[in-house]
Amino acid sequence: MLNEERIILMARMASYEKGEGRENVKIGNYFRSDYIAAQVLKSVICAVIAFLLIFALYIVYNFEPLMENLYEMDLMAFARDVLIYFFATVASYGVITYLVSTWRYAKAKKSLRCYYNNLKKLNSLYTESK
Amino acid sequence: MTVLLEVRERLKLIYSKYEAVLLPVAKFLLAFLVFNTLNSRTGYMTQLNDTTIVLIVALTCSVLPAGVMVAFAAAISLAHMYALSMEVALVGLCAYLVLYLLFFRFSPRDSLVVLLTPLLCAYKIPYVVPIVVGLLCGPSSIVSVGSGVFVHYLIELVTDSASNIKLMGEEDVLAKVRLIIEGITGNKSMLVVIAAFGVTVFVVYMLRRLPVNYSWTIAMITGAMVDVVILLIGDLLYEINISVSGALLGSLLAVAVAKVIEFFRFCVDYSRTEKVQFEDDEYYYYVKAVPKMTVPVSTKTVKRINSPQAREAAGAKGASRPTARGDGSGRGSARTSSRPQGRSGRSVVVKNSMSEGTGNGYEEWS
C-alpha cells in the first residue's frame, strides 16, 4: 500500500540531496575546524597566485620608470612595501574566507540537521507500516 | 488575475513535463546569444565568427553545467583579444584569473549572473540585473554582479582601444599593456556602476526579507531608486556621463521585469494573512502566515465509454438504425478523444475536471 506522506517526504529529501543538499553533505563530512582550515588554505594559495599576477602586471606597467631608477631607488624599502602589501592582501583574504566558511558551515549543519530529522521521520514511518 | 494564475500554473505544468527538453534548449539559446554578442562586439578572430562554430559550442554548452558556458565565453573573448594583440590577451587572462581566484570562488553557482550581466550591459539594459539578483539570490551574488560588470567594461575597453592597438607596432609591447591597465584602473564609470549595483543588490535582498506586507514590491522600487541615486551621485562626482533618462527608463523596465518574476516566485494574498500565537514547553510562537495565490488548473478530458461488441453491432447494422447508446456500466473500453465519430452510437463523457481534484467539474453525456 502506498503511503502518501512517506512518498512526499522521500520526494522532498531526494530533491534536497540533488540540489542544495549535495554541497551541504560534502561540508557536513568535515569537522568544523578541518573544513575552515581547508578553505582558508585554499584561499591563501589563491590569494598568493592573484597577488603575483597583479604584481607582475604592476611591474610590466611600471617597467620603464623602474629600470630608469633601479640604481637610485631604495630596493630594500621597495621590497618591504611589497611584502607589507602581500601579507595584508593574503591575511585580509584569509580572514574573509574564515568568516564566510564559518557561516557556511553553520548554515550547512543546520540544514543537515533538518535533513537527518526527516530521515528519522521516514524511518519511523517505515516502522509504523510494518 | 485568476486567468493569469491559471496561465502560471499551466506554464509550471508544461515546464515540469518537458523540463528535460526545455532546460537544454534554454541553455543553448543563452549560449548562442552570449557567443554571438561576444563575436559581434569583438570579432577579431575571424575563424570564431563562423556560425557553425558558434552553434557547435552552444550545443556543447546546452548539455553541460552553466560553469562551462562561462569558461567557453572567457576562452572565446581571450581568443579575440589574442587575435588583436598578445599583450591584451595576457592582461585579459590575468584579469580573468584574478576574478576567478579572488571573487568567483565565493559564489561558483552564480555562473548565470556572471554571463547575463555583461550580456544585458551590452544590450543597454543592465539595471534589471541588480534588482533581479537581489530578489532571487543572496548577498554573495554581489561578487558575481561586480565580476560581470568588470567583464563588460574590459571588453568595451578592448573594443574602444582596438584601433589604437592596431596602430602600435610589434615593439610597443609595454605601451599596449599600459594602455589596457590604465583603461581598467582609471575607469571611474566601472567603479561607480559596480558600487551602485552592489549596494542595490544588498538593499533589495535586505528589504525583500523583511516581514512586512508587499516586501518584494517595496524592495524592487527602493532598489531601483537607490541604483539611480548612486549612479547620479557618481555622475556628479566623477563626470562619467551616465544617461539619466536611460537610467530612469532602465530602472522602470527593471521594476516591470521584477514584478513578472515576483508573480512567478512570490505571489501571495496579503488580504488573507493570518496571525496566530501558540506555545510549547520552551517557546512562545508568534506566527504570521501569508497564503500563496494558487488556482487549480482545469483539464478537459473526453472519455469515450463503449464496448467493442456495441461498436461492431453499430457498424454492421448501418446508419439507418438507431444505435446502442453505450452501456455505461464500466464494461466498455475507455478512451480519450477530442472528436465525436459519426453516428455509431457511443457514449462520450466530457469531463472538465480540476487538477487538484476539487470536484467542481461537470459531466455531459451525448
CSV table of C-alpha atoms in Angstrom, one decimal:
chain,number,residue,atom,x,y,z
A,1,MET,CA,0.0,0.0,0.0
A,2,LEU,CA,1.4,3.4,-0.9
A,3,ASN,CA,1.9,5.8,1.9
A,4,GLU,CA,1.4,9.3,0.6
A,5,GLU,CA,3.2,11.0,3.5
A,6,ARG,CA,6.2,8.8,3.0
A,7,ILE,CA,6.3,9.5,-0.7
A,8,ILE,CA,6.1,13.2,-0.2
A,9,LEU,CA,8.9,13.1,2.4
A,10,MET,CA,11.1,11.0,0.1
A,11,ALA,CA,10.5,13.3,-2.9
A,12,ARG,CA,11.4,16.3,-0.8
A,13,MET,CA,14.6,14.6,0.5
A,14,ALA,CA,15.6,13.4,-2.9
A,15,SER,CA,15.2,17.0,-4.3
A,16,TYR,CA,17.3,18.3,-1.4
A,17,GLU,CA,20.0,15.7,-2.0
A,18,LYS,CA,20.1,16.5,-5.7
A,19,GLY,CA,20.4,20.3,-5.2
A,20,GLU,CA,21.5,22.3,-2.2
A,21,GLY,CA,22.0,19.1,-0.1
A,22,ARG,CA,24.9,17.8,-2.2
A,23,GLU,CA,27.1,20.7,-1.2
A,24,ASN,CA,25.9,20.6,2.4
A,25,VAL,CA,26.5,16.8,2.7
A,26,LYS,CA,30.1,17.4,1.4
A,27,ILE,CA,30.6,20.2,4.1
A,28,GLY,CA,29.0,18.0,6.7
A,29,ASN,CA,31.6,15.3,6.2
A,30,TYR,CA,34.2,17.6,7.7
A,31,PHE,CA,34.8,18.6,11.2
A,32,ARG,CA,34.3,22.3,11.6
A,33,SER,CA,38.0,23.1,12.2
A,34,ASP,CA,39.1,20.9,9.2
A,35,TYR,CA,36.6,22.5,6.8
A,36,ILE,CA,37.5,26.0,7.8
A,37,ALA,CA,41.3,25.2,7.7
A,38,ALA,CA,41.0,23.7,4.2
A,39,GLN,CA,39.0,26.6,2.9
A,40,VAL,CA,41.5,29.2,4.4
A,41,LEU,CA,44.4,27.2,3.0
A,42,LYS,CA,42.9,27.2,-0.5
A,43,SER,CA,42.2,30.9,-0.2
A,44,VAL,CA,45.7,31.7,0.9
A,45,ILE,CA,47.0,29.8,-2.2
A,46,CYS,CA,44.6,31.7,-4.4
A,47,ALA,CA,45.5,35.0,-2.9
A,48,VAL,CA,49.2,34.3,-3.4
A,49,ILE,CA,48.7,33.5,-7.1
A,50,ALA,CA,46.4,36.5,-7.5
A,51,PHE,CA,48.9,38.8,-5.8
A,52,LEU,CA,51.7,37.5,-8.0
A,53,LEU,CA,49.6,38.1,-11.1
A,54,ILE,CA,48.8,41.7,-10.0
A,55,PHE,CA,52.4,42.3,-9.1
A,56,ALA,CA,53.6,41.1,-12.5
A,57,LEU,CA,51.1,43.4,-14.2
A,58,TYR,CA,52.4,46.3,-11.9
A,59,ILE,CA,56.0,45.5,-12.9
A,60,VAL,CA,55.1,45.5,-16.6
A,61,TYR,CA,53.1,48.7,-16.3
A,62,ASN,CA,56.0,50.5,-14.5
A,63,PHE,CA,58.8,48.7,-16.3
A,64,GLU,CA,60.4,51.8,-17.8
A,65,PRO,CA,60.4,54.0,-14.7
A,66,LEU,CA,61.6,51.1,-12.6
A,67,MET,CA,64.5,50.3,-15.0
A,68,GLU,CA,65.5,54.0,-15.1
A,69,ASN,CA,65.5,54.4,-11.3
A,70,LEU,CA,66.8,50.9,-10.5
A,71,TYR,CA,70.2,52.1,-9.2
A,72,GLU,CA,68.8,55.2,-7.4
A,73,MET,CA,65.8,53.7,-5.6
A,74,ASP,CA,65.9,52.1,-2.2
A,75,LEU,CA,65.4,48.5,-3.1
A,76,MET,CA,65.0,47.3,0.5
A,77,ALA,CA,62.2,49.8,1.1
A,78,PHE,CA,60.5,48.7,-2.1
A,79,ALA,CA,60.8,45.1,-1.1
A,80,ARG,CA,59.4,45.9,2.4
A,81,ASP,CA,56.5,47.7,0.8
A,82,VAL,CA,55.8,44.8,-1.5
A,83,LEU,CA,55.9,42.4,1.4
A,84,ILE,CA,53.6,44.5,3.5
A,85,TYR,CA,51.0,44.6,0.6
A,86,PHE,CA,51.5,40.9,0.1
A,87,PHE,CA,50.8,40.0,3.7
A,88,ALA,CA,48.0,42.5,4.0
A,89,THR,CA,46.3,41.0,0.9
A,90,VAL,CA,46.8,37.4,2.0
A,91,ALA,CA,45.8,38.0,5.6
A,92,SER,CA,42.6,40.0,4.8
A,93,TYR,CA,41.5,37.4,2.2
A,94,GLY,CA,42.2,34.7,4.7
A,95,VAL,CA,40.1,36.5,7.4
A,96,ILE,CA,37.2,37.0,4.9
A,97,THR,CA,37.4,33.3,3.9
A,98,TYR,CA,37.4,32.3,7.6
A,99,LEU,CA,34.2,34.3,8.2
A,100,VAL,CA,32.5,33.1,5.1
A,101,SER,CA,33.4,29.4,5.7
A,102,THR,CA,32.3,29.6,9.4
A,103,TRP,CA,28.9,31.0,8.3
A,104,ARG,CA,28.6,28.4,5.5
A,105,TYR,CA,29.5,25.5,7.9
A,106,ALA,CA,26.9,26.6,10.4
A,107,LYS,CA,24.3,27.0,7.7
A,108,ALA,CA,25.1,23.6,6.2
A,109,LYS,CA,24.9,21.9,9.6
A,110,LYS,CA,21.6,23.5,10.4
A,111,SER,CA,20.2,22.4,7.0
A,112,LEU,CA,21.6,18.9,7.5
A,113,ARG,CA,20.0,18.6,11.0
A,114,CYS,CA,16.7,19.2,9.3
A,115,TYR,CA,17.5,16.6,6.7
A,116,TYR,CA,18.5,14.0,9.3
A,117,ASN,CA,15.3,14.7,11.2
A,118,ASN,CA,13.4,13.9,8.1
A,119,LEU,CA,15.4,10.7,7.7
A,120,LYS,CA,14.4,9.7,11.2
A,121,LYS,CA,10.8,10.6,10.4
A,122,LEU,CA,10.9,8.5,7.3
A,123,ASN,CA,12.4,5.6,9.2
A,124,SER,CA,9.6,5.8,11.8
A,125,LEU,CA,7.0,5.8,9.0
A,126,TYR,CA,8.5,2.6,7.7
A,127,THR,CA,8.5,1.1,11.2
A,128,GLU,CA,4.8,2.1,11.6
A,129,SER,CA,3.8,0.5,8.3
A,130,LYS,CA,5.4,-2.9,9.3
B,1,MET,CA,-6.0,37.7,-12.0
B,2,THR,CA,-7.5,34.2,-12.0
B,3,VAL,CA,-6.7,33.8,-15.7
B,4,LEU,CA,-3.1,34.9,-15.0
B,5,LEU,CA,-2.8,32.4,-12.1
B,6,GLU,CA,-4.2,29.7,-14.3
B,7,VAL,CA,-1.7,30.5,-17.1
B,8,ARG,CA,1.1,30.4,-14.5
B,9,GLU,CA,0.0,27.0,-13.3
B,10,ARG,CA,-0.2,25.8,-16.9
B,11,LEU,CA,3.3,27.1,-17.5
B,12,LYS,CA,4.6,25.3,-14.4
B,13,LEU,CA,2.9,22.1,-15.6
B,14,ILE,CA,4.4,22.4,-19.0
B,15,TYR,CA,7.9,23.1,-17.5
B,16,SER,CA,7.7,20.2,-15.2
B,17,LYS,CA,6.6,17.9,-18.0
B,18,TYR,CA,9.2,19.0,-20.6
B,19,GLU,CA,12.0,20.1,-18.2
B,20,ALA,CA,14.4,17.6,-19.7
B,21,VAL,CA,14.0,19.3,-23.1
B,22,LEU,CA,13.3,22.9,-22.1
B,23,LEU,CA,16.4,23.4,-19.9
B,24,PRO,CA,19.0,22.4,-22.6
B,25,VAL,CA,17.1,24.4,-25.2
B,26,ALA,CA,17.2,27.5,-22.9
B,27,LYS,CA,20.9,26.9,-22.2
B,28,PHE,CA,21.6,26.5,-25.9
B,29,LEU,CA,19.7,29.8,-26.8
B,30,LEU,CA,21.6,31.6,-24.0
B,31,ALA,CA,24.9,30.3,-25.1
B,32,PHE,CA,24.2,31.1,-28.7
B,33,LEU,CA,23.2,34.7,-27.7
B,34,VAL,CA,26.2,35.2,-25.5
B,35,PHE,CA,28.8,33.9,-28.1
B,36,ASN,CA,27.1,35.8,-30.9
B,37,THR,CA,27.1,39.0,-28.9
B,38,LEU,CA,30.7,38.4,-28.0
B,39,ASN,CA,31.6,37.8,-31.6
B,40,SER,CA,29.7,40.9,-32.8
B,41,ARG,CA,31.3,43.1,-30.2
B,42,THR,CA,34.9,42.0,-30.7
B,43,GLY,CA,35.2,39.6,-33.6
B,44,TYR,CA,38.9,40.0,-34.2
B,45,MET,CA,39.5,36.2,-34.6
B,46,THR,CA,37.5,35.7,-37.8
B,47,GLN,CA,37.6,31.9,-37.6
B,48,LEU,CA,35.4,32.1,-34.4
B,49,ASN,CA,32.8,34.3,-36.1
B,50,ASP,CA,31.6,31.3,-38.2
B,51,THR,CA,28.0,30.5,-37.2
B,52,THR,CA,28.8,26.8,-37.4
B,53,ILE,CA,31.4,27.0,-34.7
B,54,VAL,CA,29.1,29.1,-32.5
B,55,LEU,CA,26.3,26.6,-33.0
B,56,ILE,CA,28.7,23.7,-32.1
B,57,VAL,CA,29.9,25.4,-28.9
B,58,ALA,CA,26.4,26.4,-27.9
B,59,LEU,CA,25.2,22.9,-28.4
B,60,THR,CA,28.0,21.6,-26.3
B,61,CYS,CA,27.1,24.1,-23.6
B,62,SER,CA,23.4,23.1,-23.7
B,63,VAL,CA,24.2,19.7,-22.1
B,64,LEU,CA,27.0,20.8,-19.8
B,65,PRO,CA,26.8,22.8,-16.5
B,66,ALA,CA,26.5,26.6,-16.7
B,67,GLY,CA,30.0,27.0,-15.4
B,68,VAL,CA,31.3,25.5,-18.6
B,69,MET,CA,29.5,28.2,-20.6
B,70,VAL,CA,31.3,30.9,-18.5
B,71,ALA,CA,34.6,29.1,-19.3
B,72,PHE,CA,33.8,29.0,-23.0
B,73,ALA,CA,32.8,32.6,-23.1
B,74,ALA,CA,36.1,33.6,-21.3
B,75,ALA,CA,38.1,31.4,-23.8
B,76,ILE,CA,36.3,33.0,-26.8
B,77,SER,CA,36.9,36.5,-25.5
B,78,LEU,CA,40.6,35.7,-24.8
B,79,ALA,CA,40.9,34.3,-28.3
B,80,HIS,CA,39.6,37.5,-29.8
B,81,MET,CA,41.9,39.6,-27.6
B,82,TYR,CA,44.8,37.4,-28.7
B,83,ALA,CA,43.9,38.0,-32.4
B,84,LEU,CA,44.0,41.7,-31.6
B,85,SER,CA,47.3,41.6,-29.6
B,86,MET,CA,49.0,39.0,-27.5
B,87,GLU,CA,49.7,41.6,-24.8
B,88,VAL,CA,46.0,42.4,-24.5
B,89,ALA,CA,45.2,38.7,-24.2
B,90,LEU,CA,47.8,38.4,-21.4
B,91,VAL,CA,46.3,41.2,-19.5
B,92,GLY,CA,42.8,39.8,-20.1
B,93,LEU,CA,43.9,36.4,-18.9
B,94,CYS,CA,45.4,37.9,-15.7
B,95,ALA,CA,42.2,39.8,-15.1
B,96,TYR,CA,40.0,36.7,-15.5
B,97,LEU,CA,42.3,34.6,-13.3
B,98,VAL,CA,42.3,37.2,-10.5
B,99,LEU,CA,38.5,37.4,-10.8
B,100,TYR,CA,38.2,33.7,-10.5
B,101,LEU,CA,40.8,33.2,-7.7
B,102,LEU,CA,39.6,36.1,-5.5
B,103,PHE,CA,36.0,36.6,-6.2
B,104,PHE,CA,34.2,33.9,-8.2
B,105,ARG,CA,35.3,31.2,-5.7
B,106,PHE,CA,32.8,32.5,-3.2
B,107,SER,CA,29.8,32.2,-5.5
B,108,PRO,CA,30.5,29.5,-8.0
B,109,ARG,CA,26.8,28.8,-8.5
B,110,ASP,CA,26.2,32.2,-9.9
B,111,SER,CA,27.5,31.4,-13.4
B,112,LEU,CA,24.3,32.6,-14.9
B,113,VAL,CA,24.7,36.0,-13.2
B,114,VAL,CA,28.2,36.4,-14.5
B,115,LEU,CA,27.0,35.6,-18.0
B,116,LEU,CA,23.9,37.7,-18.0
B,117,THR,CA,25.4,40.8,-16.5
B,118,PRO,CA,27.8,41.6,-19.4
B,119,LEU,CA,25.1,40.4,-21.9
B,120,LEU,CA,22.5,42.8,-20.6
B,121,CYS,CA,25.1,45.6,-20.2
B,122,ALA,CA,25.8,45.1,-23.9
B,123,TYR,CA,22.1,45.5,-24.8
B,124,LYS,CA,22.0,48.6,-22.6
B,125,ILE,CA,19.5,47.1,-20.1
B,126,PRO,CA,21.8,46.4,-17.1
B,127,TYR,CA,19.5,47.8,-14.5
B,128,VAL,CA,17.5,44.6,-14.5
B,129,VAL,CA,20.4,42.7,-13.1
B,130,PRO,CA,20.9,44.0,-9.5
B,131,ILE,CA,17.2,44.1,-8.8
B,132,VAL,CA,16.5,40.6,-10.0
B,133,VAL,CA,19.7,39.2,-8.4
B,134,GLY,CA,18.7,40.9,-5.1
B,135,LEU,CA,15.3,39.3,-5.3
B,136,LEU,CA,16.4,35.8,-6.3
B,137,CYS,CA,19.9,35.4,-4.8
B,138,GLY,CA,21.8,36.2,-1.7
B,139,PRO,CA,24.3,38.9,-0.8
B,140,SER,CA,27.3,36.8,-2.0
B,141,SER,CA,26.0,37.4,-5.6
B,142,ILE,CA,27.2,41.0,-5.3
B,143,VAL,CA,30.6,39.5,-6.2
B,144,SER,CA,29.2,37.9,-9.4
B,145,VAL,CA,27.4,41.1,-10.4
B,146,GLY,CA,30.6,43.0,-9.9
B,147,SER,CA,32.6,40.5,-11.9
B,148,GLY,CA,30.0,40.7,-14.7
B,149,VAL,CA,30.2,44.5,-14.8
B,150,PHE,CA,34.0,44.3,-14.8
B,151,VAL,CA,34.0,41.8,-17.8
B,152,HIS,CA,31.6,44.2,-19.7
B,153,TYR,CA,33.9,47.2,-19.2
B,154,LEU,CA,37.0,45.1,-20.1
B,155,ILE,CA,35.5,44.0,-23.4
B,156,GLU,CA,34.3,47.6,-24.0
B,157,LEU,CA,37.8,48.9,-23.3
B,158,VAL,CA,39.4,46.4,-25.7
B,159,THR,CA,36.9,47.3,-28.5
B,160,ASP,CA,37.4,51.0,-27.9
B,161,SER,CA,41.2,50.7,-27.8
B,162,ALA,CA,41.4,48.3,-30.8
B,163,SER,CA,42.1,51.0,-33.4
B,164,ASN,CA,45.0,52.4,-31.2
B,165,ILE,CA,46.4,48.9,-30.5
B,166,LYS,CA,46.4,48.1,-34.2
B,167,LEU,CA,48.3,51.3,-35.0
B,168,MET,CA,51.0,50.3,-32.4
B,169,GLY,CA,53.9,48.3,-33.7
B,170,GLU,CA,55.1,44.9,-32.6
B,171,GLU,CA,57.8,46.5,-30.5
B,172,ASP,CA,55.3,48.6,-28.4
B,173,VAL,CA,54.6,45.7,-26.0
B,174,LEU,CA,54.8,47.8,-22.9
B,175,ALA,CA,52.7,50.6,-24.4
B,176,LYS,CA,49.9,48.1,-25.2
B,177,VAL,CA,49.9,46.7,-21.7
B,178,ARG,CA,49.9,50.1,-20.2
B,179,LEU,CA,47.0,51.2,-22.3
B,180,ILE,CA,44.8,48.4,-21.1
B,181,ILE,CA,45.9,48.6,-17.5
B,182,GLU,CA,45.3,52.4,-17.4
B,183,GLY,CA,42.0,51.8,-19.0
B,184,ILE,CA,41.0,49.3,-16.3
B,185,THR,CA,42.3,51.2,-13.3
B,186,GLY,CA,41.2,54.6,-14.4
B,187,ASN,CA,37.7,53.6,-15.4
B,188,LYS,CA,35.6,55.6,-12.9
B,189,SER,CA,32.4,54.7,-14.7
B,190,MET,CA,33.1,51.0,-14.0
B,191,LEU,CA,33.7,51.6,-10.3
B,192,VAL,CA,30.5,53.7,-9.9
B,193,VAL,CA,28.4,51.0,-11.7
B,194,ILE,CA,29.9,48.2,-9.6
B,195,ALA,CA,29.3,50.2,-6.4
B,196,ALA,CA,25.7,51.1,-7.4
B,197,PHE,CA,24.8,47.6,-8.4
B,198,GLY,CA,26.5,46.1,-5.3
B,199,VAL,CA,24.5,48.4,-2.9
B,200,THR,CA,21.3,47.8,-4.9
B,201,VAL,CA,21.6,44.0,-4.6
B,202,PHE,CA,22.2,44.3,-0.9
B,203,VAL,CA,19.3,46.8,-0.3
B,204,VAL,CA,16.9,44.7,-2.4
B,205,TYR,CA,18.0,41.5,-0.6
B,206,MET,CA,17.6,43.0,2.9
B,207,LEU,CA,14.2,44.6,2.1
B,208,ARG,CA,12.6,41.6,0.5
B,209,ARG,CA,13.4,39.5,3.6
B,210,LEU,CA,11.5,42.0,5.9
B,211,PRO,CA,8.4,40.5,7.4
B,212,VAL,CA,6.1,43.3,6.1
B,213,ASN,CA,3.4,43.2,3.5
B,214,TYR,CA,4.5,43.8,-0.1
B,215,SER,CA,8.1,43.4,0.9
B,216,TRP,CA,9.1,42.3,-2.6
B,217,THR,CA,7.4,45.4,-4.2
B,218,ILE,CA,9.0,47.7,-1.7
B,219,ALA,CA,12.4,46.1,-2.2
B,220,MET,CA,12.3,46.4,-6.0
B,221,ILE,CA,11.1,50.0,-6.1
B,222,THR,CA,13.6,51.1,-3.4
B,223,GLY,CA,16.4,49.2,-5.1
B,224,ALA,CA,15.6,50.9,-8.4
B,225,MET,CA,15.7,54.3,-6.6
B,226,VAL,CA,18.9,53.5,-4.8
B,227,ASP,CA,20.5,52.4,-8.0
B,228,VAL,CA,19.6,55.6,-9.9
B,229,VAL,CA,20.6,57.8,-6.9
B,230,ILE,CA,24.0,56.2,-6.6
B,231,LEU,CA,24.6,56.5,-10.4
B,232,LEU,CA,23.6,60.1,-10.3
B,233,ILE,CA,25.9,60.9,-7.3
B,234,GLY,CA,28.7,59.0,-9.1
B,235,ASP,CA,28.0,61.0,-12.3
B,236,LEU,CA,28.1,64.3,-10.3
B,237,LEU,CA,31.4,63.4,-8.5
B,238,TYR,CA,33.3,61.8,-11.4
B,239,GLU,CA,31.5,63.1,-14.5
B,240,ILE,CA,31.1,59.7,-16.0
B,241,ASN,CA,28.3,60.8,-18.4
B,242,ILE,CA,25.6,58.3,-17.4
B,243,SER,CA,22.4,58.9,-19.3
B,244,VAL,CA,19.8,60.0,-16.7
B,245,SER,CA,16.8,59.2,-18.9
B,246,GLY,CA,18.4,55.8,-19.8
B,247,ALA,CA,18.9,55.0,-16.1
B,248,LEU,CA,15.3,56.0,-15.3
B,249,LEU,CA,13.8,54.1,-18.2
B,250,GLY,CA,16.0,51.1,-17.5
B,251,SER,CA,15.0,51.1,-13.8
B,252,LEU,CA,11.3,51.2,-14.8
B,253,LEU,CA,11.9,48.2,-17.1
B,254,ALA,CA,13.8,46.5,-14.3
B,255,VAL,CA,10.8,47.0,-11.9
B,256,ALA,CA,8.5,45.6,-14.6
B,257,VAL,CA,10.7,42.5,-15.1
B,258,ALA,CA,10.9,42.1,-11.3
B,259,LYS,CA,7.1,42.3,-11.0
B,260,VAL,CA,6.8,39.4,-13.5
B,261,ILE,CA,9.4,37.4,-11.5
B,262,GLU,CA,7.5,38.2,-8.3
B,263,PHE,CA,4.4,36.8,-9.9
B,264,PHE,CA,6.1,33.5,-10.6
B,265,ARG,CA,8.1,33.3,-7.4
B,266,PHE,CA,6.3,35.1,-4.6
B,267,CYS,CA,2.6,35.5,-5.4
B,268,VAL,CA,0.9,35.8,-2.1
B,269,ASP,CA,-2.5,37.1,-1.0
B,270,TYR,CA,-1.9,39.6,1.9
B,271,SER,CA,-5.7,40.1,2.4
B,272,ARG,CA,-5.9,36.5,3.8
B,273,THR,CA,-2.9,36.9,6.2
B,274,GLU,CA,-3.3,35.1,9.4
B,275,LYS,CA,-1.6,35.8,12.7
B,276,VAL,CA,-1.5,33.0,15.1
B,277,GLN,CA,0.0,32.6,18.5
B,278,PHE,CA,0.8,29.4,20.4
B,279,GLU,CA,3.3,27.9,22.8
B,280,ASP,CA,5.1,24.8,23.7
B,281,ASP,CA,7.3,23.8,26.6
B,282,GLU,CA,10.2,26.0,25.5
B,283,TYR,CA,8.9,28.8,23.3
B,284,TYR,CA,6.1,31.2,22.5
B,285,TYR,CA,5.4,31.4,18.8
B,286,TYR,CA,4.0,34.5,17.0
B,287,VAL,CA,3.4,33.3,13.5
B,288,LYS,CA,2.3,35.3,10.5
B,289,ALA,CA,1.1,33.1,7.7
B,290,VAL,CA,0.5,34.6,4.3
B,291,PRO,CA,-1.3,32.2,1.9
B,292,LYS,CA,0.0,31.8,-1.7
B,293,MET,CA,-2.2,32.6,-4.5
B,294,THR,CA,-3.0,29.5,-6.4
B,295,VAL,CA,-5.7,28.2,-8.6
B,296,PRO,CA,-6.1,24.6,-9.7
B,297,VAL,CA,-5.7,24.2,-13.5
B,298,SER,CA,-8.8,22.8,-15.2
B,299,THR,CA,-8.0,20.0,-17.6
B,300,LYS,CA,-10.5,18.8,-20.2
B,301,THR,CA,-10.7,15.1,-20.6
B,302,VAL,CA,-13.0,13.5,-23.1
B,303,LYS,CA,-13.7,9.9,-22.2
B,304,ARG,CA,-15.5,7.5,-24.5
B,305,ILE,CA,-17.1,4.6,-22.9
B,306,ASN,CA,-18.4,1.8,-25.2
B,307,SER,CA,-18.0,-1.8,-25.6
B,308,PRO,CA,-16.3,-3.5,-28.7
B,309,GLN,CA,-19.5,-5.5,-29.2
B,310,ALA,CA,-21.7,-2.4,-29.4
B,311,ARG,CA,-19.2,-0.8,-31.8
B,312,GLU,CA,-19.3,-3.9,-34.0
B,313,ALA,CA,-23.0,-4.1,-33.9
B,314,ALA,CA,-23.3,-0.4,-34.8
B,315,GLY,CA,-21.0,-0.9,-37.7
B,316,ALA,CA,-22.9,-4.0,-39.0
B,317,LYS,CA,-26.4,-2.5,-38.7
B,318,GLY,CA,-25.5,0.6,-40.6
B,319,ALA,CA,-26.5,4.2,-40.2
B,320,SER,CA,-30.3,3.8,-40.8
B,321,ARG,CA,-30.9,2.1,-37.4
B,322,PRO,CA,-30.7,3.8,-34.0
B,323,THR,CA,-27.6,2.5,-32.4
B,324,ALA,CA,-26.7,1.4,-28.9
B,325,ARG,CA,-26.2,4.3,-26.6
B,326,GLY,CA,-23.4,2.6,-24.8
B,327,ASP,CA,-23.9,0.6,-21.7
B,328,GLY,CA,-22.0,2.9,-19.4
B,329,SER,CA,-21.7,0.1,-17.0
B,330,GLY,CA,-17.9,0.1,-16.9
B,331,ARG,CA,-17.5,-3.0,-19.1
B,332,GLY,CA,-16.7,-1.0,-22.2
B,333,SER,CA,-13.3,0.4,-23.2
B,334,ALA,CA,-12.5,3.9,-22.0
B,335,ARG,CA,-10.6,6.2,-24.5
B,336,THR,CA,-9.7,9.8,-24.6
B,337,SER,CA,-10.7,11.6,-27.7
B,338,SER,CA,-11.5,15.1,-28.7
B,339,ARG,CA,-13.6,14.4,-31.7
B,340,PRO,CA,-17.0,12.7,-31.9
B,341,GLN,CA,-17.1,9.9,-34.6
B,342,GLY,CA,-20.3,9.9,-36.6
B,343,ARG,CA,-23.4,8.1,-35.6
B,344,SER,CA,-22.0,4.8,-34.3
B,345,GLY,CA,-23.8,5.2,-31.0
B,346,ARG,CA,-21.2,5.7,-28.4
B,347,SER,CA,-21.3,7.4,-25.1
B,348,VAL,CA,-19.0,10.3,-24.6
B,349,VAL,CA,-18.1,11.8,-21.3
B,350,VAL,CA,-16.7,15.3,-21.5
B,351,LYS,CA,-15.2,15.9,-18.1
B,352,ASN,CA,-13.9,19.3,-17.1
B,353,SER,CA,-12.0,18.4,-14.1
B,354,MET,CA,-9.7,20.3,-11.8
B,355,SER,CA,-6.2,19.0,-11.5
B,356,GLU,CA,-6.2,19.1,-7.7
B,357,GLY,CA,-9.4,17.2,-7.5
B,358,THR,CA,-11.6,19.9,-6.1
B,359,GLY,CA,-14.6,18.2,-7.6
B,360,ASN,CA,-16.4,21.2,-9.3
B,361,GLY,CA,-16.2,19.7,-12.7
B,362,TYR,CA,-19.2,18.7,-14.8
B,363,GLU,CA,-20.2,15.8,-16.9
B,364,GLU,CA,-22.0,15.8,-20.2
B,365,TRP,CA,-23.4,12.8,-22.0
B,366,SER,CA,-24.1,12.7,-25.7
